[in-house]
PDB file of C-alpha atoms in Angstrom:
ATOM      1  CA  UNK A1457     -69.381  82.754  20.154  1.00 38.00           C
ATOM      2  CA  UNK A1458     -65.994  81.043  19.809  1.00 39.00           C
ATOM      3  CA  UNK A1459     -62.895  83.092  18.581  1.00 42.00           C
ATOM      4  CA  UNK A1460     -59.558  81.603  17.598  1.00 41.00           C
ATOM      5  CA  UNK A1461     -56.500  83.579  17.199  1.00 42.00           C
ATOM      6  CA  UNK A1462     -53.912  81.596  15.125  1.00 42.00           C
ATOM      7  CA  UNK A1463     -50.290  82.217  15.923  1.00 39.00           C
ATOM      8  CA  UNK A1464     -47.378  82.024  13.992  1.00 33.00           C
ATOM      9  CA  UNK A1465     -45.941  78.831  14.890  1.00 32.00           C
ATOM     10  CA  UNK A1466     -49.432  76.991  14.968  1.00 33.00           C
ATOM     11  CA  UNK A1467     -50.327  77.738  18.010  1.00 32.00           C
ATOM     12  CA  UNK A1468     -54.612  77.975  18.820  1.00 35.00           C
ATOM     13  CA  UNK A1469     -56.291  80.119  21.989  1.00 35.00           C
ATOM     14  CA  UNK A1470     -59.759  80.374  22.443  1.00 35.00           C
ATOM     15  CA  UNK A1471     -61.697  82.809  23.689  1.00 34.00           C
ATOM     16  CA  UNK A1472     -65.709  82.918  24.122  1.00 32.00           C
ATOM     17  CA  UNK A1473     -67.800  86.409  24.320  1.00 33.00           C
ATOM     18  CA  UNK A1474     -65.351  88.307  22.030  1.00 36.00           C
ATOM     19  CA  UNK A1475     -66.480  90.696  20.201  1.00 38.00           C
ATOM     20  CA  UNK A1476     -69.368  89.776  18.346  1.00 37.00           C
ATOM     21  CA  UNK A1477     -72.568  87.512  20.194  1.00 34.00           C
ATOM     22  CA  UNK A1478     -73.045  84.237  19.214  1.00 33.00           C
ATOM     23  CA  UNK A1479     -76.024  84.547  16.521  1.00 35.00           C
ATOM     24  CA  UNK A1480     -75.487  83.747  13.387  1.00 36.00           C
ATOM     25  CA  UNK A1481     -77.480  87.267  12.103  1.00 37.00           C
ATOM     26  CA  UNK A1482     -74.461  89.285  13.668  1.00 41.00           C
ATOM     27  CA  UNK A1483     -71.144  87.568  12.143  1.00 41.00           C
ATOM     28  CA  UNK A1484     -69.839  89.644   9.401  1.00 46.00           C
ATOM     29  CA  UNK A1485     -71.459  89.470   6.015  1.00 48.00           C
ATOM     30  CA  UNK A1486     -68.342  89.450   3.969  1.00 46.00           C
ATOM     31  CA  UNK A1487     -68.783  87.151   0.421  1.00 47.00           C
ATOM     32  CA  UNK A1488     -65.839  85.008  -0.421  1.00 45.00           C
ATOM     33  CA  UNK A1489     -64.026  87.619  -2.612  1.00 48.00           C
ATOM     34  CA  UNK A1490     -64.114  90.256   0.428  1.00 48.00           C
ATOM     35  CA  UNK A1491     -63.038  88.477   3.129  1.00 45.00           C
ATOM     36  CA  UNK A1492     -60.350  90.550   4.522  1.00 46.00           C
ATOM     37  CA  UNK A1493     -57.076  88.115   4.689  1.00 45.00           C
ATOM     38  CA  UNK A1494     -56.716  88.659   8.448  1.00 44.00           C
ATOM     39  CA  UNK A1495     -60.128  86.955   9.219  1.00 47.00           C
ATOM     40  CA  UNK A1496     -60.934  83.496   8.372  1.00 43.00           C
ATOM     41  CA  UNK A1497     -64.345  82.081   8.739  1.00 41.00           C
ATOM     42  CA  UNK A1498     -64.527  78.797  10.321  1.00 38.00           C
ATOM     43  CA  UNK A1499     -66.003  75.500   8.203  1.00 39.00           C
ATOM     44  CA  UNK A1500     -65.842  73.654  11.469  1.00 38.00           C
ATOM     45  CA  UNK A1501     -67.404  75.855  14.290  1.00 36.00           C
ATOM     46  CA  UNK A1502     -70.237  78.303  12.343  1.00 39.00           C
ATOM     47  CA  UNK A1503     -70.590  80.615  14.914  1.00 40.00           C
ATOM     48  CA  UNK A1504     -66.476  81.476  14.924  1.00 39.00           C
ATOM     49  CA  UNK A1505     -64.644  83.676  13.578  1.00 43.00           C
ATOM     50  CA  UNK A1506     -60.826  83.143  13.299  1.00 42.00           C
ATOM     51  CA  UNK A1507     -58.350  85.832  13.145  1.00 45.00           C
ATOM     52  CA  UNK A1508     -55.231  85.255  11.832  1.00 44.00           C
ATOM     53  CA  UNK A1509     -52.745  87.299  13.678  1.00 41.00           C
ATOM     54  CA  UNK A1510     -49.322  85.668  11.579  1.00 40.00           C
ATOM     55  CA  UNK A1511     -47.473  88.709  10.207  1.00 43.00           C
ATOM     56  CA  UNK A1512     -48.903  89.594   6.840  1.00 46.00           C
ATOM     57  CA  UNK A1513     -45.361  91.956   6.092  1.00 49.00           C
ATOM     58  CA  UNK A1514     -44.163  89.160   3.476  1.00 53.00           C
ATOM     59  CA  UNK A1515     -47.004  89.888   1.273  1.00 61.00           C
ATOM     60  CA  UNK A1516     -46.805  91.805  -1.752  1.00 82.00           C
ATOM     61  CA  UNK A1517     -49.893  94.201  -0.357  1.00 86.00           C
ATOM     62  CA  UNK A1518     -50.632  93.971   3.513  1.00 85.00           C
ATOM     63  CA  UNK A1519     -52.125  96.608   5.794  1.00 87.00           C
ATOM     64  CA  UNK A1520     -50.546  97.719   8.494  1.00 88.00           C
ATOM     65  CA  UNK A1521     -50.586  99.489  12.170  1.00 92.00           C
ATOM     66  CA  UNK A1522     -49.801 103.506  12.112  1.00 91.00           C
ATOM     67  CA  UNK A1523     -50.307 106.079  14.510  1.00 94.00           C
ATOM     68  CA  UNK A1524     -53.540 106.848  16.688  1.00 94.00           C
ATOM     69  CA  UNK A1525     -56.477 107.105  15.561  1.00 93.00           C
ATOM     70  CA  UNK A1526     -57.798 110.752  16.173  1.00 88.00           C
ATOM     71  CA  UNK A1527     -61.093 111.999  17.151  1.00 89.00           C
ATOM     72  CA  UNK A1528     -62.107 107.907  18.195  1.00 93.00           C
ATOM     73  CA  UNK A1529     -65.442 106.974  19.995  1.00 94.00           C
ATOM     74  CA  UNK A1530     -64.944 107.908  23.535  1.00 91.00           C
ATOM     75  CA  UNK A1531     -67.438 105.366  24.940  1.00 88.00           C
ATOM     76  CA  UNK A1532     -68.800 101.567  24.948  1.00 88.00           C
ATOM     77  CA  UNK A1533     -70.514 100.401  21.676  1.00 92.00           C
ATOM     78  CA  UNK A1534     -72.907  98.294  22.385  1.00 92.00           C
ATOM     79  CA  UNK A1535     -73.648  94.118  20.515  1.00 91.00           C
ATOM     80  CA  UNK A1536     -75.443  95.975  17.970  1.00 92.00           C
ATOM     81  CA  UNK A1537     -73.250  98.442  16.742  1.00 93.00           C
ATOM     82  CA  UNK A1538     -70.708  95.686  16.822  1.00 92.00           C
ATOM     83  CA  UNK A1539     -72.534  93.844  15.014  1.00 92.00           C
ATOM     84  CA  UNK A1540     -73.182  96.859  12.747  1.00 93.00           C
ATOM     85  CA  UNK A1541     -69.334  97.662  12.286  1.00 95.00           C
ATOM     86  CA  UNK A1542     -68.430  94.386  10.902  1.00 92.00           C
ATOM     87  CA  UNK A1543     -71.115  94.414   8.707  1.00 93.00           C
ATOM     88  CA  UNK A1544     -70.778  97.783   7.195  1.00 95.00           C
ATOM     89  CA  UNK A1545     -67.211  96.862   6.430  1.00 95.00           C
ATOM     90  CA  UNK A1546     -68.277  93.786   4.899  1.00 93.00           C
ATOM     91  CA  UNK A1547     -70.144  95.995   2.434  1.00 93.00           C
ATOM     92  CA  UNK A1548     -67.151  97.903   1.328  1.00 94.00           C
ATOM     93  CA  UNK A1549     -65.547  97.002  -2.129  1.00 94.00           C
ATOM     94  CA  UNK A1550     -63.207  98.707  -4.505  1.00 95.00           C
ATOM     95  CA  UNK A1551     -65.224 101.416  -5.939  1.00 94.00           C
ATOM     96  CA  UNK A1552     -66.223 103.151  -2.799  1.00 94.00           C
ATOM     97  CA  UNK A1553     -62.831 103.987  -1.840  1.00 94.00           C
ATOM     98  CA  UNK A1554     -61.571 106.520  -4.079  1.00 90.00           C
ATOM     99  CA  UNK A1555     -63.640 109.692  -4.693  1.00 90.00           C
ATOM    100  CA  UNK A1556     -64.448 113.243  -3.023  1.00 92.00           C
ATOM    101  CA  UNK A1557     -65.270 113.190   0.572  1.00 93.00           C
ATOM    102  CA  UNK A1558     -68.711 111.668   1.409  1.00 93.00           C
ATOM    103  CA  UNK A1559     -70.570 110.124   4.565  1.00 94.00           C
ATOM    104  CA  UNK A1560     -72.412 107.226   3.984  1.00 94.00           C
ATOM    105  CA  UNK A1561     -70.171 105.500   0.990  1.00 94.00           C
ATOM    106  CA  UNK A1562     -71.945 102.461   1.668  1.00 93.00           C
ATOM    107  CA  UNK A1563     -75.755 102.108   3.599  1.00 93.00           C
ATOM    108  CA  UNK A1564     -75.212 102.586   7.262  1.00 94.00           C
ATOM    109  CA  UNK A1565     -76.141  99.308   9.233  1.00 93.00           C
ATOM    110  CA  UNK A1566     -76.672  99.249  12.641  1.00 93.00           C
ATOM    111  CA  UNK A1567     -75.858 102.584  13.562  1.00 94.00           C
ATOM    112  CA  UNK A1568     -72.531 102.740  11.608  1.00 96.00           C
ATOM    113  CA  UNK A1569     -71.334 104.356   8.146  1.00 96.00           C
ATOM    114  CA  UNK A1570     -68.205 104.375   6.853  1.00 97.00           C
ATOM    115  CA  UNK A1571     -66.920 107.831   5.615  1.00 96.00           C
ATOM    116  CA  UNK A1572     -64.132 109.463   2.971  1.00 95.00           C
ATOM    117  CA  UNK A1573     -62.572 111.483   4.361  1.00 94.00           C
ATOM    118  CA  UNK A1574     -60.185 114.456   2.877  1.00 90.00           C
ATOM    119  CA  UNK A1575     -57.274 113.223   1.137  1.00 87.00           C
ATOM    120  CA  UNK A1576     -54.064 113.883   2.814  1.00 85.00           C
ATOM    121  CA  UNK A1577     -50.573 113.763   2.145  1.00 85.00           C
ATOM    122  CA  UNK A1578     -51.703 111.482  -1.160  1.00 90.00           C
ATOM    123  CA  UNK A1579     -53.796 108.770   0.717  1.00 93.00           C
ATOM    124  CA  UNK A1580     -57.461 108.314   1.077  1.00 94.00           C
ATOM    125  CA  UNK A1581     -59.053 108.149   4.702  1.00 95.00           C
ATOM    126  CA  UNK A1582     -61.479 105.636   5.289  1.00 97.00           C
ATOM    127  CA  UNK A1583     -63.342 105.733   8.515  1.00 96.00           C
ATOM    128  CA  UNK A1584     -65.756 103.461  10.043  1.00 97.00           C
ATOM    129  CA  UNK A1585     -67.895 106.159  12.688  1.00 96.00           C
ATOM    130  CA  UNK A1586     -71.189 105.724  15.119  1.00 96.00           C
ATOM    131  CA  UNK A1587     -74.310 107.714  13.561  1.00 94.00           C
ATOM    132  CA  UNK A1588     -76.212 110.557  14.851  1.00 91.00           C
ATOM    133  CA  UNK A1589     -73.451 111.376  17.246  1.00 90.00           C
ATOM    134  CA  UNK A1590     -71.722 114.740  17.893  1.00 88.00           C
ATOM    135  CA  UNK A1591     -68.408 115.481  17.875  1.00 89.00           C
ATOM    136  CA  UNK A1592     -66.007 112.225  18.328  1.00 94.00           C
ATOM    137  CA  UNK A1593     -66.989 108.941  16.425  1.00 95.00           C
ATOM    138  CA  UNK A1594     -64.178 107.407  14.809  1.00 96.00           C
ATOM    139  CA  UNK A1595     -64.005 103.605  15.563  1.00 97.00           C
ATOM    140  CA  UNK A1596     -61.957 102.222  12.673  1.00 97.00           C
ATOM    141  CA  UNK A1597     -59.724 103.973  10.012  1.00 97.00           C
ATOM    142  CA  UNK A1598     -57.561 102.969   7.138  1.00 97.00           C
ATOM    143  CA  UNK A1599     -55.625 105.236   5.153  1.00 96.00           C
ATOM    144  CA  UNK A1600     -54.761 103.707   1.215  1.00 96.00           C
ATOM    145  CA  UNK A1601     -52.441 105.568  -0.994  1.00 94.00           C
ATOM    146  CA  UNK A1602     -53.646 107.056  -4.395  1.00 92.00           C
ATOM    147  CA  UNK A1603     -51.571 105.081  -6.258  1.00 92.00           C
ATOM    148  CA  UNK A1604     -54.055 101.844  -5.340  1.00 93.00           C
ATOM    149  CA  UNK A1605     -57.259 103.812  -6.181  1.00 92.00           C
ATOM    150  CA  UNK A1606     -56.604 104.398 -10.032  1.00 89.00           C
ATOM    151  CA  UNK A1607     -58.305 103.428 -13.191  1.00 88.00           C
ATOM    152  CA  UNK A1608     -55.013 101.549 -14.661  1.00 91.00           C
ATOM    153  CA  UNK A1609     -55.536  99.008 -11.874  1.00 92.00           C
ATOM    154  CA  UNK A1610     -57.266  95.661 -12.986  1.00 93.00           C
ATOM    155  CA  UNK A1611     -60.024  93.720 -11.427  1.00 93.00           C
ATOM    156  CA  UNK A1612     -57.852  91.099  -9.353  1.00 92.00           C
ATOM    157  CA  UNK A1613     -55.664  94.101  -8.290  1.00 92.00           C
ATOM    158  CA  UNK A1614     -58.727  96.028  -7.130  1.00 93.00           C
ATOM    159  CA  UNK A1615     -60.341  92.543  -5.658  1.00 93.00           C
ATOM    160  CA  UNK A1616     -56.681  92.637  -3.816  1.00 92.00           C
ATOM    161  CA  UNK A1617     -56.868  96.412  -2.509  1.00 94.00           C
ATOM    162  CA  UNK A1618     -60.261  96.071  -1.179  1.00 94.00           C
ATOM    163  CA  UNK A1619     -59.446  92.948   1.039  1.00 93.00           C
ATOM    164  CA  UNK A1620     -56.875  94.569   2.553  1.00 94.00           C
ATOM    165  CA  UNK A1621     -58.811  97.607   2.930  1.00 96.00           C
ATOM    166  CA  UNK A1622     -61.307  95.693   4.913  1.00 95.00           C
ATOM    167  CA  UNK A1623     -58.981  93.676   7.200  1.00 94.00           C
ATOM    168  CA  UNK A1624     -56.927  97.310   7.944  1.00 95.00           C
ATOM    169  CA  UNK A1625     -60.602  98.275   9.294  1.00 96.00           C
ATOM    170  CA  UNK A1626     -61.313  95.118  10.811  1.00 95.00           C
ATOM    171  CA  UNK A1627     -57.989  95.282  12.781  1.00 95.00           C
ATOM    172  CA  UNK A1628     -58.145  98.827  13.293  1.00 96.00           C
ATOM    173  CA  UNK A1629     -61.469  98.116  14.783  1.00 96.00           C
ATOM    174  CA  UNK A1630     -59.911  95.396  17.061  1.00 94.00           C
ATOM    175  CA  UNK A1631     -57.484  98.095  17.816  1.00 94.00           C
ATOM    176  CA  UNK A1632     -60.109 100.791  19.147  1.00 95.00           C
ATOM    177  CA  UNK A1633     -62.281  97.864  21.052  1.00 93.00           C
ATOM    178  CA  UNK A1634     -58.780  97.030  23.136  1.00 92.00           C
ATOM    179  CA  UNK A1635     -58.781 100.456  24.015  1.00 93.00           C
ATOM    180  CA  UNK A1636     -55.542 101.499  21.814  1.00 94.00           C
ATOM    181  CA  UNK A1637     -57.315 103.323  18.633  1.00 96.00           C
ATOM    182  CA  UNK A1638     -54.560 103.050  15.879  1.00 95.00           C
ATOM    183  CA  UNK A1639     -55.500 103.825  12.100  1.00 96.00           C
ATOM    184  CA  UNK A1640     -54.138 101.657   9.863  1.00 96.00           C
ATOM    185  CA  UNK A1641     -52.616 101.705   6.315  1.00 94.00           C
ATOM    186  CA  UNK A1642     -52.184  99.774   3.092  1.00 94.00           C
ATOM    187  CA  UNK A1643     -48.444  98.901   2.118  1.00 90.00           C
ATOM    188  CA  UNK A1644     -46.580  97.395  -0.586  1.00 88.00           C
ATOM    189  CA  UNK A1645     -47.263  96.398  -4.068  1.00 83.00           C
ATOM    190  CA  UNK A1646     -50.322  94.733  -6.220  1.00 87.00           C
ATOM    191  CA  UNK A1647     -49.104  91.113  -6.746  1.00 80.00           C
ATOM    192  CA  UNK A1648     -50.312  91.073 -10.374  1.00 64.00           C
TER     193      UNK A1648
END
């Protein structure tokens, strides 16, 4: 498996062995209108994944780093859960974000679920954890304000939130597998 982090000024690295094993079975399942706008799916090399690590700020919604992450994983996942988190976020959209808290908002795969958590301080927790495990099992988090999870918002707007949704997880993830768990967050404003 090739990854290819693309810099601001155009710049490409490669790195093999990151993250995610080279079958085709275990690259993230995302459909065109989920793909999270910090990961880009290669045309050229099918077994990459490209993340696009060009500051986001400039758009009108963009997720962004926060704080730690409490209560995250304390040990090694292995390929499969990998596998499993990228593909349980890939099965994320719009309407599984706001609600009551639940586990299992969308079908676990692979070992992982993603849960909603208690709303806090106005914003929805979203939390990617490891099955069947006691006590500590947070491995990706986003937290979305209310004011993107409400019925007034319309279908490209929702289309928008969830993307961004999924690439706060995806680089929360990243986060937590470089051994600095951060949650994330959703900032701005809807572009429509």
């Amino acid at each position: 498996m090739t990854v290819i982090i693309a810099g601001t000024l155009g710049t490409m690295l490669v790195f093999t062995g990151f993250i995610l094993s080279a079958s085709a079975r275990n690259l993230p399942r995302f459909r065109d209108d989920q793909k999270p706008n910090h990961v880009l799916f290669s045309p050229i090399y099918p077994n990459s994944i490209i993340f696009n690590l060009a500051d986001h700020r400039d758009d009108p919604l963009h997720e962004e780093r926060g704080g730690p992450m409490r209560n995250s994983f304390s040990r090694d996942l292995n390929n499969r859960q990998r596998a499993g988190v990228t593909d349980v976020i890939g099965e994320l959209n719009y309407n599984n974000l706001g609600g009551t808290p639940r586990s299992n908002i969308v079908p676990p795969v692979e070992g992982m679920r993603i849960d909603r958590q208690r709303e806090t301080n106005q914003e929805h927790n979203i939390q990617v954890q490891v099955n069947n495990v006691q006590g500590h099992s947070t491995v990706a988090a986003v937290l979305i304000p209310n004011r993107y999870l409400n019925n007034s918002i319309n279908d490209q707007g929702r289309a928008q939130v969830a993307r961004q949704v999924r690439a706060a997880l995806v680089n929360s993830f990243l986060d937590y597998l470089h051994g600095n768990p951060r949650i994330h967050r959703v900032e701005g404003h809807l572009s429509n």
